[in-house]
Short mmCIF file of C-alpha atoms and ligand atoms in Angstrom, two decimals:
data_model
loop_
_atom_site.label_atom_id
_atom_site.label_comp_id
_atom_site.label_asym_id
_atom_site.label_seq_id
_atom_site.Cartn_x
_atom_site.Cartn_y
_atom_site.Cartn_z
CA UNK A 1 121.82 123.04 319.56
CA UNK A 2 120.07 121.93 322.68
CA UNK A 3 117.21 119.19 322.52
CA UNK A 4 114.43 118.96 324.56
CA UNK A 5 112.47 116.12 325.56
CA UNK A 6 108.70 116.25 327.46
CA UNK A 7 108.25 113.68 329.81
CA UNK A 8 104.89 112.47 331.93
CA UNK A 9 105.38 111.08 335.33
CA UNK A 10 108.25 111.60 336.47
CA UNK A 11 107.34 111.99 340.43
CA UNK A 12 109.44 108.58 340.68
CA UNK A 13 110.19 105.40 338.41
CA UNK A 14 111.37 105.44 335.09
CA UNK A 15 110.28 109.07 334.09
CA UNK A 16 112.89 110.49 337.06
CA UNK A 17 115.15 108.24 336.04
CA UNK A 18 115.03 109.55 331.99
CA UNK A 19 114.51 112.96 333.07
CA UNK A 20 117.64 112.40 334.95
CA UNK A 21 119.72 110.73 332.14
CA UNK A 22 118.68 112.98 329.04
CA UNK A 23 119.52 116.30 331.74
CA UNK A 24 123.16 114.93 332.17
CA UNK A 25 123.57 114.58 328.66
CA UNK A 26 122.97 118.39 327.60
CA UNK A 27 119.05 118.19 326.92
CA UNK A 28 116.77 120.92 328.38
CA UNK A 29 114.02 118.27 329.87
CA UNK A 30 110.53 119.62 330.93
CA UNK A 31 109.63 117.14 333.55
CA UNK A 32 106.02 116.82 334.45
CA UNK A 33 103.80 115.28 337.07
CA UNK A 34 100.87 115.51 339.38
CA UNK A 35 102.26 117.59 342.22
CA UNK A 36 105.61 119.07 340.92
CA UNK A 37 105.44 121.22 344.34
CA UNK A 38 106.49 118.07 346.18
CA UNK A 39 110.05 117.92 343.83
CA UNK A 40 113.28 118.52 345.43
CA UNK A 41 115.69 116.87 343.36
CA UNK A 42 115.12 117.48 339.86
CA UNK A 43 113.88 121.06 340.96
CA UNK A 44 117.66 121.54 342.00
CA UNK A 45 118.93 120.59 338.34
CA UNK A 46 120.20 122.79 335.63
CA UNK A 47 118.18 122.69 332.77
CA UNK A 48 114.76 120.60 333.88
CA UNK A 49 111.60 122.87 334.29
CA UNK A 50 108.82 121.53 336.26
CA UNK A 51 105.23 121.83 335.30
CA UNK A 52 102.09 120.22 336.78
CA UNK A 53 100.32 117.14 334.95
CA UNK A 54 97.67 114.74 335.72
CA UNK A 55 97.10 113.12 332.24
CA UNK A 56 93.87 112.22 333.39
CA UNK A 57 92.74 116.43 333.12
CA UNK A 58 92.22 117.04 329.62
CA UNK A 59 92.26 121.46 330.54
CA UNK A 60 95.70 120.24 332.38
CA UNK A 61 96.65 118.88 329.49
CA UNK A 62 96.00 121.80 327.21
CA UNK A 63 97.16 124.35 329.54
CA UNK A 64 100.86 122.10 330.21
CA UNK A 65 101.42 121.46 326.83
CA UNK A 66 100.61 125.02 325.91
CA UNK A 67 102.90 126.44 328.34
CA UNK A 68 106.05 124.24 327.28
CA UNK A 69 105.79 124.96 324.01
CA UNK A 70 105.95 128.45 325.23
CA UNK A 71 109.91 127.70 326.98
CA UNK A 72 111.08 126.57 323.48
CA UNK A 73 110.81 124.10 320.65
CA UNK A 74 110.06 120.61 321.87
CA UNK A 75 111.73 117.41 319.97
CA UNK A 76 110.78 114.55 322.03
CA UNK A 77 107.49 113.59 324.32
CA UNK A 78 107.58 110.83 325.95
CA UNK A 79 104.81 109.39 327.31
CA UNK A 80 105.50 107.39 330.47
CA UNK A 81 102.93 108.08 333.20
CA UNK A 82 101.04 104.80 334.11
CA UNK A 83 100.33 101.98 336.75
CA UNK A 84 99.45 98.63 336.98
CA UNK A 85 96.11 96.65 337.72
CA UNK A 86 96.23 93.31 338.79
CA UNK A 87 93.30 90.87 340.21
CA UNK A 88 90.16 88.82 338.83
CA UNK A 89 88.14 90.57 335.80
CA UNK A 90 84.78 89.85 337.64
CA UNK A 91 86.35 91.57 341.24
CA UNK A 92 87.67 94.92 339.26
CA UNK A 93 84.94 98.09 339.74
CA UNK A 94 83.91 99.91 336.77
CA UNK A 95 86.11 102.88 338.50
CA UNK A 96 89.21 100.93 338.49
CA UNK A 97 89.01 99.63 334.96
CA UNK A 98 87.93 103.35 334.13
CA UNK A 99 90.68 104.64 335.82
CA UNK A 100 93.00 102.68 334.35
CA UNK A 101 92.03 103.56 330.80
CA UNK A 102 91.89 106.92 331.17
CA UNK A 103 95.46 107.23 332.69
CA UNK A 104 97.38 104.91 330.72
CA UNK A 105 95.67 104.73 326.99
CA UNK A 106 93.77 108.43 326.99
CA UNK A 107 95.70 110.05 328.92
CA UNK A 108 98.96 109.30 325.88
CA UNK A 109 96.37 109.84 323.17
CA UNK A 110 95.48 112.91 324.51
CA UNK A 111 99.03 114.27 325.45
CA UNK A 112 100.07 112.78 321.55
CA UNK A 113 96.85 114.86 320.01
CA UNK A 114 98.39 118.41 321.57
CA UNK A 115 101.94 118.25 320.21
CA UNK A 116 100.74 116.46 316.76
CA UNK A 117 99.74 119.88 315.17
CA UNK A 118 103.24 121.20 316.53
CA UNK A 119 105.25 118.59 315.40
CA UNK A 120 103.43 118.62 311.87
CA UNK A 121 103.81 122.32 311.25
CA UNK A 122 107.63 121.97 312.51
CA UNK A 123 108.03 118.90 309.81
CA UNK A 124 110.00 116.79 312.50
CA UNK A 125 109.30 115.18 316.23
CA UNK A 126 109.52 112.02 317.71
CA UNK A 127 106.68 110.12 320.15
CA UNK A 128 108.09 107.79 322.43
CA UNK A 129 105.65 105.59 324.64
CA UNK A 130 106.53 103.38 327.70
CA UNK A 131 104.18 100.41 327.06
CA UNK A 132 105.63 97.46 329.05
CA UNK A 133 106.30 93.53 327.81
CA UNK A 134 102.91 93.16 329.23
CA UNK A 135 101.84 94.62 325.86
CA UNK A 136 102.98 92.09 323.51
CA UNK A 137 102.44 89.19 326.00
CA UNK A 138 99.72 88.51 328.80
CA UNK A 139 100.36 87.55 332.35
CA UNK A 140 97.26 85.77 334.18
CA UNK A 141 95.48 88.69 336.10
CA UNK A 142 96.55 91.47 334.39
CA UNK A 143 93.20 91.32 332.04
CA UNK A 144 92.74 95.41 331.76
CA UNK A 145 96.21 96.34 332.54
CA UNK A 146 97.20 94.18 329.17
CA UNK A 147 94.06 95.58 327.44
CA UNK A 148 95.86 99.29 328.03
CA UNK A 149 99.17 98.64 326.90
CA UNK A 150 98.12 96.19 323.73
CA UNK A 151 96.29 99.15 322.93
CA UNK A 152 99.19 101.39 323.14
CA UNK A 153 101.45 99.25 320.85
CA UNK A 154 98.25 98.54 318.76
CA UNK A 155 98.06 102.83 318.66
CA UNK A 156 101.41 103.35 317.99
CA UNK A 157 101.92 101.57 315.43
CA UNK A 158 99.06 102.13 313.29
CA UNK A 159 99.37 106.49 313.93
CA UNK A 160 103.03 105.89 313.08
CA UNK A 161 102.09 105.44 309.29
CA UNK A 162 99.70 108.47 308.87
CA UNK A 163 102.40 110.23 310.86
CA UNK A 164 105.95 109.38 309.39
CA UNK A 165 105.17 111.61 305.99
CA UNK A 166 105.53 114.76 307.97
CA UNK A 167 108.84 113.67 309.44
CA UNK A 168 107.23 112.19 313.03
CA UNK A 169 108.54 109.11 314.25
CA UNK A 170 106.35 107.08 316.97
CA UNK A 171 108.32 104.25 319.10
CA UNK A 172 107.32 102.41 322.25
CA UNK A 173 109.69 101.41 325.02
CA UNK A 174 108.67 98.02 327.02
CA UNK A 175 109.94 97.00 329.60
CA UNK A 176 109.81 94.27 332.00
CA UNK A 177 109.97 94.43 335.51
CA UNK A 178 111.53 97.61 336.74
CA UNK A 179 112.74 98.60 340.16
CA UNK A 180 110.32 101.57 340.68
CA UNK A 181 107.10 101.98 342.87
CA UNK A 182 104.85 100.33 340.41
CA UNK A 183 104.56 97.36 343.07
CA UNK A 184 105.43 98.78 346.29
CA UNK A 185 103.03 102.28 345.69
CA UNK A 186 101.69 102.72 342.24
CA UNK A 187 99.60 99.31 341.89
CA UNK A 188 96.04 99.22 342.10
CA UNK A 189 94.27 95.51 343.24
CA UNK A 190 91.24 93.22 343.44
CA UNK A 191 90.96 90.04 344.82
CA UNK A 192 87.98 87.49 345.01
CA UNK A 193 87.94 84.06 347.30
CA UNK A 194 87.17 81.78 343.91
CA UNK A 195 90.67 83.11 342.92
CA UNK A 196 92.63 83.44 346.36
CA UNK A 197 94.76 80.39 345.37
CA UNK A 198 95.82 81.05 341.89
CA UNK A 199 96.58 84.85 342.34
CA UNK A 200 98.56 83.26 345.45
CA UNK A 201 100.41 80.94 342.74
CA UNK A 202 100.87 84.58 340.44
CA UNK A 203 102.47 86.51 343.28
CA UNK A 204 104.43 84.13 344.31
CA UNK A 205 105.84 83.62 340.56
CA UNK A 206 106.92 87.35 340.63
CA UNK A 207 110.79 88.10 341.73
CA UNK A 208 111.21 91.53 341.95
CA UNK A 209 115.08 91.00 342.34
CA UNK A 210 115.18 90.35 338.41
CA UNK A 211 113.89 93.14 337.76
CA UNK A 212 115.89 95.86 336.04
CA UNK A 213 116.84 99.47 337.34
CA UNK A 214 115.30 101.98 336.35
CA UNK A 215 118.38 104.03 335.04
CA UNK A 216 118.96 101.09 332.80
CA UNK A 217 115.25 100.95 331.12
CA UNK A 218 116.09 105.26 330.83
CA UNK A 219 119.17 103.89 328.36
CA UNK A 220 116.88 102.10 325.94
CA UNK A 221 114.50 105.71 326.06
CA UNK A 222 117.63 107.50 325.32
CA UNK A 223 118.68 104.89 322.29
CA UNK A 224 115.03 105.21 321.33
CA UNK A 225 115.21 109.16 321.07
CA UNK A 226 118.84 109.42 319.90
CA UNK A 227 119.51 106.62 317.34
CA UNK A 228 117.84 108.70 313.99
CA UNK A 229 116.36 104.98 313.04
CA UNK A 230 113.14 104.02 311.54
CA UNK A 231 112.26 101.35 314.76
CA UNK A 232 108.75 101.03 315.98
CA UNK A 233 109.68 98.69 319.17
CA UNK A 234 112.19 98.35 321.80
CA UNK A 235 111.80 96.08 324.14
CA UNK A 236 114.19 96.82 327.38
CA UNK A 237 115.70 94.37 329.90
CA UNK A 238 116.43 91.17 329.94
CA UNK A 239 113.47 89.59 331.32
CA UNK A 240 111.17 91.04 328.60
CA UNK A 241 114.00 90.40 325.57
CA UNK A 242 114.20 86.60 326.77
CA UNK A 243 109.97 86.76 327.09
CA UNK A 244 109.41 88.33 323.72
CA UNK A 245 111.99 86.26 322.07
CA UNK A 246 110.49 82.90 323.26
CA UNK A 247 106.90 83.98 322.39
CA UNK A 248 108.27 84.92 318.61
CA UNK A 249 110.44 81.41 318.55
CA UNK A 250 107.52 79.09 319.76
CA UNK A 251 104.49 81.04 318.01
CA UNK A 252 101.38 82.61 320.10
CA UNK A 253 99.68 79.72 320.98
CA UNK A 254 102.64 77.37 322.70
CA UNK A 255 103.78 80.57 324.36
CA UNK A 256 100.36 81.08 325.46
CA UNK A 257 100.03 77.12 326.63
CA UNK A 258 103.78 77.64 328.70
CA UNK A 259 102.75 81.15 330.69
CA UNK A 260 99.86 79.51 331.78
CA UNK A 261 101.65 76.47 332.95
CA UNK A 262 104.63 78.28 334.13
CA UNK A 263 102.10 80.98 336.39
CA UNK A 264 98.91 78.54 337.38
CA UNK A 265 100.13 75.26 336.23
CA UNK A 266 99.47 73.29 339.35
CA UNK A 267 96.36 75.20 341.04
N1 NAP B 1 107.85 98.91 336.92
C1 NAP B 1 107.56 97.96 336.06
O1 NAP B 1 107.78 96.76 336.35
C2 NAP B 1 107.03 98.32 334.70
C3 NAP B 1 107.09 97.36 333.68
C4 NAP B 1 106.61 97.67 332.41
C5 NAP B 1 106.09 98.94 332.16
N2 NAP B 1 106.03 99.86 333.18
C6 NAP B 1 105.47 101.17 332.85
O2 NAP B 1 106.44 102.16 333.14
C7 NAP B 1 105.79 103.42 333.33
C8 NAP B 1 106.39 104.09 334.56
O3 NAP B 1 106.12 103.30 335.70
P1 NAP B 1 107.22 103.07 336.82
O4 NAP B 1 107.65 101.66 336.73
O5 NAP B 1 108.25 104.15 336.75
O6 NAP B 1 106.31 103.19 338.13
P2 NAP B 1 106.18 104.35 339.25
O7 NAP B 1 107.47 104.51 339.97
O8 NAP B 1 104.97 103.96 340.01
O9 NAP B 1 105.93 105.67 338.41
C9 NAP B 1 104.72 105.92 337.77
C10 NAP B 1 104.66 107.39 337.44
O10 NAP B 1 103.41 107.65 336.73
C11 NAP B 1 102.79 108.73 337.41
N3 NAP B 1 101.35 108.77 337.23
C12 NAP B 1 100.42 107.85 337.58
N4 NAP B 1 99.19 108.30 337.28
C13 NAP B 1 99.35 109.54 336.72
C14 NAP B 1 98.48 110.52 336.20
N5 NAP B 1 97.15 110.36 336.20
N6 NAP B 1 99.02 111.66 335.69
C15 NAP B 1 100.35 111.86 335.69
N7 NAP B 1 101.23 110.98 336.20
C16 NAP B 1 100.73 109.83 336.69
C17 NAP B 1 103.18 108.59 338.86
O11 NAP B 1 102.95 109.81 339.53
P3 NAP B 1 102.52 109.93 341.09
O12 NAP B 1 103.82 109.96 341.85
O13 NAP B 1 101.76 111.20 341.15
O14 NAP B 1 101.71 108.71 341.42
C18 NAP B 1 104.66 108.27 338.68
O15 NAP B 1 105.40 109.42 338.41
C19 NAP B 1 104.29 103.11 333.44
O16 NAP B 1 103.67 103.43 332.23
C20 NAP B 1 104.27 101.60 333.67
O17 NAP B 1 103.08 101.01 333.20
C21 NAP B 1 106.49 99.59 334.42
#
């Protein structure tokens, strides 16, 4: 029997790249994101059907979710659409922070809240979220971009307990750095002169060869949806493994001491 998986933003990144990996294994994917119009290659593929989401428009939201469960049962969603925020707390405008809650934190809640009913009634589904390493660690800078996906891990594993008696399972992905457009397009700044010279000292800390392809990261979703195990967290590439290992080995507050030293240490 065919499976099908429900994915947010997958314009580019790591959402093409999973809609991409669970289509060439057999699953019937329906692939959303803001202008699906714009799609030429997984408009060409057998299988994926494209429908139109900005998970920042709640009557989008209804209306999307409403017409997928219309193609067929649904077993997976995964929510993936997000972007970074980087730059000093006192630069950021209330429209930026704003913006950034409402995409990455409401826009999952709300997207979880339409298929939880369907999912209950059913008596099986599975809610996978891409957080990001930056949600069980903090980076210097990334104040309300942390803030979002803390709060998703936070989220997801608290609803996992009022969820898992009706035969719902709730996981996060999260990653470290991935090759997508999250630097080059997707990320939103501020900067301030009383900071110029340690955000300098942040950038500058940042190797975007180590970070991991995107297909790669889509092999962890696909564990995540595929392995039938009771797992809250998976934490995908090497970068965030070796990060989230060395915070759980040296305890919060030495971790906490080391990125600070490691990122700003000499400004
Ligand atoms: N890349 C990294 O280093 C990294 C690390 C950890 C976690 N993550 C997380 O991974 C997820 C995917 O990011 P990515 O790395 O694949 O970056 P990406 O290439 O920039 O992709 C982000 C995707 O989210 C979509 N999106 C943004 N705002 C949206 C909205 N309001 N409604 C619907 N879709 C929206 C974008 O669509 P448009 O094309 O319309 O902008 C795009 O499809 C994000 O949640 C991100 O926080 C990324």
């Amino acid at each position: 029997m065919q499976k099908t998986i429900f994915i947010t933003g997958t314009s580019t990144g790591l959402g093409k790249a999973t809609a991409k990996l669970f289509q060439s294994n057999g699953w019937k994917v329906i692939a959303t994101m803001r202008n699906p119009e714009k799609e030429t290659e997984l408009s060409q593929l057998k299988s994926v059907i494209l429908l139109p989401l900005d998970v920042t428009n709640v009557e989008q939201i209804d209306s999307t979710v409403k017409q997928a469960l219309a193609t067929g049962d649904i077993d997976v969603v995964f929510n993936n659409a997000g972007y970074g925020l980087i730059g000093p707390m006192e630069a950021l405008t209330d429209q930026q922070i704003v913006r950034q809650f409402e995409t990455n934190v409401f826009g999952t809640l709300r997207v979880t809240q339409a298929f939880i009913p369907y999912f209950r009634e059913r008596g099986k589904g599975l809610f996978i979220t891409t957080t990001s390493i930056g949600g069980l660690i903090a980076f210097p800078f990334g104040s309300i971009y942390h803030a979002t996906k803390w709060a998703l891990e936070g989220w997801s594993e608290s609803v996992a307990f009022e969820l898992n008696q009706f035969g719902i399972l709730v996981k996060t992905v999260s990653p470290g750095g991935i090759k997508t457009d999250f630097i080059s397009r997707s990320l939103d700044t501020s900067s301030h002169d009383a900071y110029a010279a340690s955000l300098q000292k942040l950038y500058a800390g940042f190797n975007e060869d180590y970070f991991t392809p995107a297909d790669q990261i889509a092999q962890v979703v696909y564990e995540a949806a595929t392995d039938g195990k009771d797992k809250l967290r998976y934490v995908a590439g090497a970068d965030a493994v070796a990060l989230y290992e060395q915070r759980l080995k040296i305890g919060d507050e030495a971790f906490r001491r080391q990125m600070g030293q490691t990122f700003l240490g000499n400004v």
